[in-house]
GROMACS .gro file of C-alpha atoms in nm:
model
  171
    1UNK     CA    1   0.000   0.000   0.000
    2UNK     CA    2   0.275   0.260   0.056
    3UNK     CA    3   0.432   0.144  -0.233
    4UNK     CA    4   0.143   0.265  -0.440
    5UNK     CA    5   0.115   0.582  -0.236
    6UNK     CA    6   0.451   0.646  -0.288
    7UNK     CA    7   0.387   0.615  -0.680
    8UNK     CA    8   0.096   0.754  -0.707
    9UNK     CA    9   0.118   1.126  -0.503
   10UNK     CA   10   0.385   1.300  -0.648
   11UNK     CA   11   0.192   1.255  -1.032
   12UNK     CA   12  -0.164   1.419  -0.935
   13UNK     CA   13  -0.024   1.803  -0.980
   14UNK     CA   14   0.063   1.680  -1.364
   15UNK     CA   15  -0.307   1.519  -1.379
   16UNK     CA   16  -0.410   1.795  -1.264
   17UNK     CA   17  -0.261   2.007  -1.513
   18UNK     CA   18  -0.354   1.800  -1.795
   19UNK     CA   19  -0.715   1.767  -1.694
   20UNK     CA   20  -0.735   2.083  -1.656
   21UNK     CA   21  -0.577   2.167  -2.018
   22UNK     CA   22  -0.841   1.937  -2.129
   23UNK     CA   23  -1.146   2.004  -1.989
   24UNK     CA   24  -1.123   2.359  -1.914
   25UNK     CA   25  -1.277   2.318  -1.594
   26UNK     CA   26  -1.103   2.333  -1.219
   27UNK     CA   27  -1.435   2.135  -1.074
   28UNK     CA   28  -1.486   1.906  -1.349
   29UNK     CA   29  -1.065   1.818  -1.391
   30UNK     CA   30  -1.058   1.823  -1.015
   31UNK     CA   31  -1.358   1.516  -1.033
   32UNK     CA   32  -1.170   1.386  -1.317
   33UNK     CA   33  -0.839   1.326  -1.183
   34UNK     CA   34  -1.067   1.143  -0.808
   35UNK     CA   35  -1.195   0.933  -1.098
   36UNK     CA   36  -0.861   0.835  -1.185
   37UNK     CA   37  -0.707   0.771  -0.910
   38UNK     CA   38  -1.005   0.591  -0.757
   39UNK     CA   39  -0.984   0.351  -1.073
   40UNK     CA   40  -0.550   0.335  -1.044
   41UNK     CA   41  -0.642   0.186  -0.711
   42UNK     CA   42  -0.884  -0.050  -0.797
   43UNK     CA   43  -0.668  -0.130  -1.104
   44UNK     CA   44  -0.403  -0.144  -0.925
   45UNK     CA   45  -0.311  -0.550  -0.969
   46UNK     CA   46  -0.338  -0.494  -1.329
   47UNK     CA   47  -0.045  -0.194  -1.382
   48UNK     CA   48   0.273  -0.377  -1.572
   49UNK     CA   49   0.567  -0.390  -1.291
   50UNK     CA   50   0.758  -0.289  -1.565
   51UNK     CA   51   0.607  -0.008  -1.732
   52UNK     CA   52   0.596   0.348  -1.596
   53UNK     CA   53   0.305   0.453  -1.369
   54UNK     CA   54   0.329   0.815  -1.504
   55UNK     CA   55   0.236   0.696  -1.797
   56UNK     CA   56  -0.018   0.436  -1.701
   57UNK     CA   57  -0.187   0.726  -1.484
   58UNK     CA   58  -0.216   0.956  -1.773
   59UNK     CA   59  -0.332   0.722  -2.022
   60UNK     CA   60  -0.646   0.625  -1.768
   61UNK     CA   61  -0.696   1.026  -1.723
   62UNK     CA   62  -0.704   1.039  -2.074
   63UNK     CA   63  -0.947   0.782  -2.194
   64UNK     CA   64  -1.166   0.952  -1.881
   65UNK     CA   65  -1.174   1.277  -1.994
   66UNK     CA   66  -1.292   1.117  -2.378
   67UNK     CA   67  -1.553   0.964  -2.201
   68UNK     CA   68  -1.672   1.263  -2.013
   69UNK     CA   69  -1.661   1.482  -2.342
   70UNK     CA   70  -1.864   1.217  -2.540
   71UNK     CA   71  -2.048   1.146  -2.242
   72UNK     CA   72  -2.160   1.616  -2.227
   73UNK     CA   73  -2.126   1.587  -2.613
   74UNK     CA   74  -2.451   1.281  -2.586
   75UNK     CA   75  -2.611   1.480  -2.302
   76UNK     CA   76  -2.582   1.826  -2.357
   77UNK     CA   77  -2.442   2.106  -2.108
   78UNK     CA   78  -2.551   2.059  -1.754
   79UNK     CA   79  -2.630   2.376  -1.518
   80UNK     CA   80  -2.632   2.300  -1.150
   81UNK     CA   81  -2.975   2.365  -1.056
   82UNK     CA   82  -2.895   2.683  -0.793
   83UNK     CA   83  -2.735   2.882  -1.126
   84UNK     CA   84  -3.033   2.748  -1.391
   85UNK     CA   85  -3.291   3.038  -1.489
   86UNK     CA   86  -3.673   2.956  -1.387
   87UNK     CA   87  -3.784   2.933  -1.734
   88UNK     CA   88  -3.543   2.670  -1.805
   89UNK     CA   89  -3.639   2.490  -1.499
   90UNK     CA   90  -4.082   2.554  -1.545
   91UNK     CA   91  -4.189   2.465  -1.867
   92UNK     CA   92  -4.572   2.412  -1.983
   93UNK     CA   93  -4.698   2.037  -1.951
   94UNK     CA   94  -4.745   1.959  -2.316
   95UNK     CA   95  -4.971   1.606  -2.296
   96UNK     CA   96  -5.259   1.826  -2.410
   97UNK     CA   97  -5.050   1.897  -2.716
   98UNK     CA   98  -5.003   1.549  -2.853
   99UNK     CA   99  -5.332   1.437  -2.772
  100UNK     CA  100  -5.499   1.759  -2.951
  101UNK     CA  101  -5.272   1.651  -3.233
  102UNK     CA  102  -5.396   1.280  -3.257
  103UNK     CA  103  -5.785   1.451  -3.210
  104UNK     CA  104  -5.737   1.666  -3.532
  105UNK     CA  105  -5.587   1.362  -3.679
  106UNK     CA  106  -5.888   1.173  -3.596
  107UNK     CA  107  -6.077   1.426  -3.744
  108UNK     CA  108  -5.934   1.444  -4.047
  109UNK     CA  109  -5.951   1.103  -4.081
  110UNK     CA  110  -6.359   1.125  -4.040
  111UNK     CA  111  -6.375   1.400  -4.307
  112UNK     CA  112  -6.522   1.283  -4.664
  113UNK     CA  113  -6.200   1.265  -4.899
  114UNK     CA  114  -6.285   1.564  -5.100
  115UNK     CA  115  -6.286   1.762  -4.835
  116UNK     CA  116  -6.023   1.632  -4.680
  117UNK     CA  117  -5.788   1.655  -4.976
  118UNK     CA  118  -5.927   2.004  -5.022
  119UNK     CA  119  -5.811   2.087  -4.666
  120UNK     CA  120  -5.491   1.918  -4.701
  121UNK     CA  121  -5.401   2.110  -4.989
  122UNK     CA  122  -5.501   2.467  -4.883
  123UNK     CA  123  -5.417   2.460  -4.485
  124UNK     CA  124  -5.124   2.213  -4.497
  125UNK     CA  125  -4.917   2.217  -4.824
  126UNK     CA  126  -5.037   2.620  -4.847
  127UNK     CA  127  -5.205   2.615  -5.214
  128UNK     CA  128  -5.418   2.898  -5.349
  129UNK     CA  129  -5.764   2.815  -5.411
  130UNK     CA  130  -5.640   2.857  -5.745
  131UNK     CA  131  -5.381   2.582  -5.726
  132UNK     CA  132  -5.589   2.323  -5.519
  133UNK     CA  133  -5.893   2.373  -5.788
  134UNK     CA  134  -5.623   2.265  -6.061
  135UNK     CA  135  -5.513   1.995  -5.890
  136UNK     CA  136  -5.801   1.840  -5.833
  137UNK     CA  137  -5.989   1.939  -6.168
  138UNK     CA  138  -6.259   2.110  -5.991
  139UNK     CA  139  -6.401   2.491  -6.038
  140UNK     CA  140  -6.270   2.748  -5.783
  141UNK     CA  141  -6.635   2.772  -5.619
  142UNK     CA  142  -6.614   2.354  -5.534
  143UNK     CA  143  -6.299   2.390  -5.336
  144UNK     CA  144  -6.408   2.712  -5.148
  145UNK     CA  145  -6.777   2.520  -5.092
  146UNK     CA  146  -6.607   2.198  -4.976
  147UNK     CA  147  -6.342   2.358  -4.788
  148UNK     CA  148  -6.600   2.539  -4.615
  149UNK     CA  149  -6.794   2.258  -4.544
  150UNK     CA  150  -6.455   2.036  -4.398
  151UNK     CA  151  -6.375   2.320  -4.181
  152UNK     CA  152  -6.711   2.331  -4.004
  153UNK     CA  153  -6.708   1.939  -3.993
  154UNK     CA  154  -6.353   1.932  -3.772
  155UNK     CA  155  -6.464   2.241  -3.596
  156UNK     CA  156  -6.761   2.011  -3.491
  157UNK     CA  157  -6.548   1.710  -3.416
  158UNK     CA  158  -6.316   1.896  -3.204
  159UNK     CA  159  -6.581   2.010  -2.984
  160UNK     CA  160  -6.736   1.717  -2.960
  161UNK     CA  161  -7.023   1.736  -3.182
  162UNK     CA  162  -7.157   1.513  -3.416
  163UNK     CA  163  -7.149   1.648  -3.807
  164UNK     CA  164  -7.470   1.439  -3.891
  165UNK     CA  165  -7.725   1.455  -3.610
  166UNK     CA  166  -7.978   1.140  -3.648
  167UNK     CA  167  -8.313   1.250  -3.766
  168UNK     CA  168  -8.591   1.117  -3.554
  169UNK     CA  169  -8.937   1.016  -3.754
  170UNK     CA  170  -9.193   1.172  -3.600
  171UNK     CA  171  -9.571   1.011  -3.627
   0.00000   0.00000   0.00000
């Protein structure tokens, strides 16, 4: 054991140095050279008696710090949460969002398929009325009628209502 201590304590200013030069970060080289001494010690069975623990030290600091920049690089910057701004922090639930996007889905889905190509054409792919009534080889009038008409349909469907009320028969 005092072998290794010998070996080990008079490298960790150079770690130091180097994990510092490579991370750019006192706290984070600081952690960085605990990590490697932590895993020199565990390791410590498996160093070569003949090679030289300088360099064996540096080489496990090294692969370290290219795991902790691949590891920020996968995870993106990290802000301890005492320095990180509310509004990065508080952010609007946004369930309702996906499910209001599957509902209009599922409305579009229950629209007749001229109006829903009429739709699709004018409110998603942003065609003139022009444009949409040459694409589908239809007067002007037709897609302004059936766009009309698919509009009111999901407007229906999203609150709820049914586009074709049953008819009762009255005696």
């Amino acid at each position: 054991m005092t072998d290794m201590v010998t070996l080990l304590e008079p490298q960790i200013p150079a770690l130091r140095r180097y994990a510092r030069a490579l991370l750019r970060d006192r706290a984070a080289a600081d952690d960085l050279v605990q990590d490697c001494l932590e895993r020199a010690i565990g390791r410590w069975h498996q160093r070569r008696a003949e090679g030289s623990v300088r360099a064996w030290l540096f080489a496990i600091l090294h692969n370290l710090a290219l795991n902790k920049m691949r590891q920020v690089k996968r995870r993106g910057p990290t802000t301890a949460i005492e320095d990180a701004d509310d509004s990065v922090l508080a952010q609007p639930p946004r369930q309702e969002d996906g499910i209001r996007h599957n509902d209009v889905l599922l409305a579009l889905a229950a629209l007749p398929d001229d109006q829903r190509s009429v739709l699709l054409l004018i409110a998603v792919e942003d065609l003139t009325y022009a444009e949409a009534a040459a694409v589908l080889g239809v007067p002007i009038g037709t897609i302004m009628s059936r766009l009309a008409r698919g509009r009111e349909r999901l407007r229906q469907h999203m609150r709820g209502e049914q586009a074709h009320p049953h008819l009762r028969r009255v005696k």
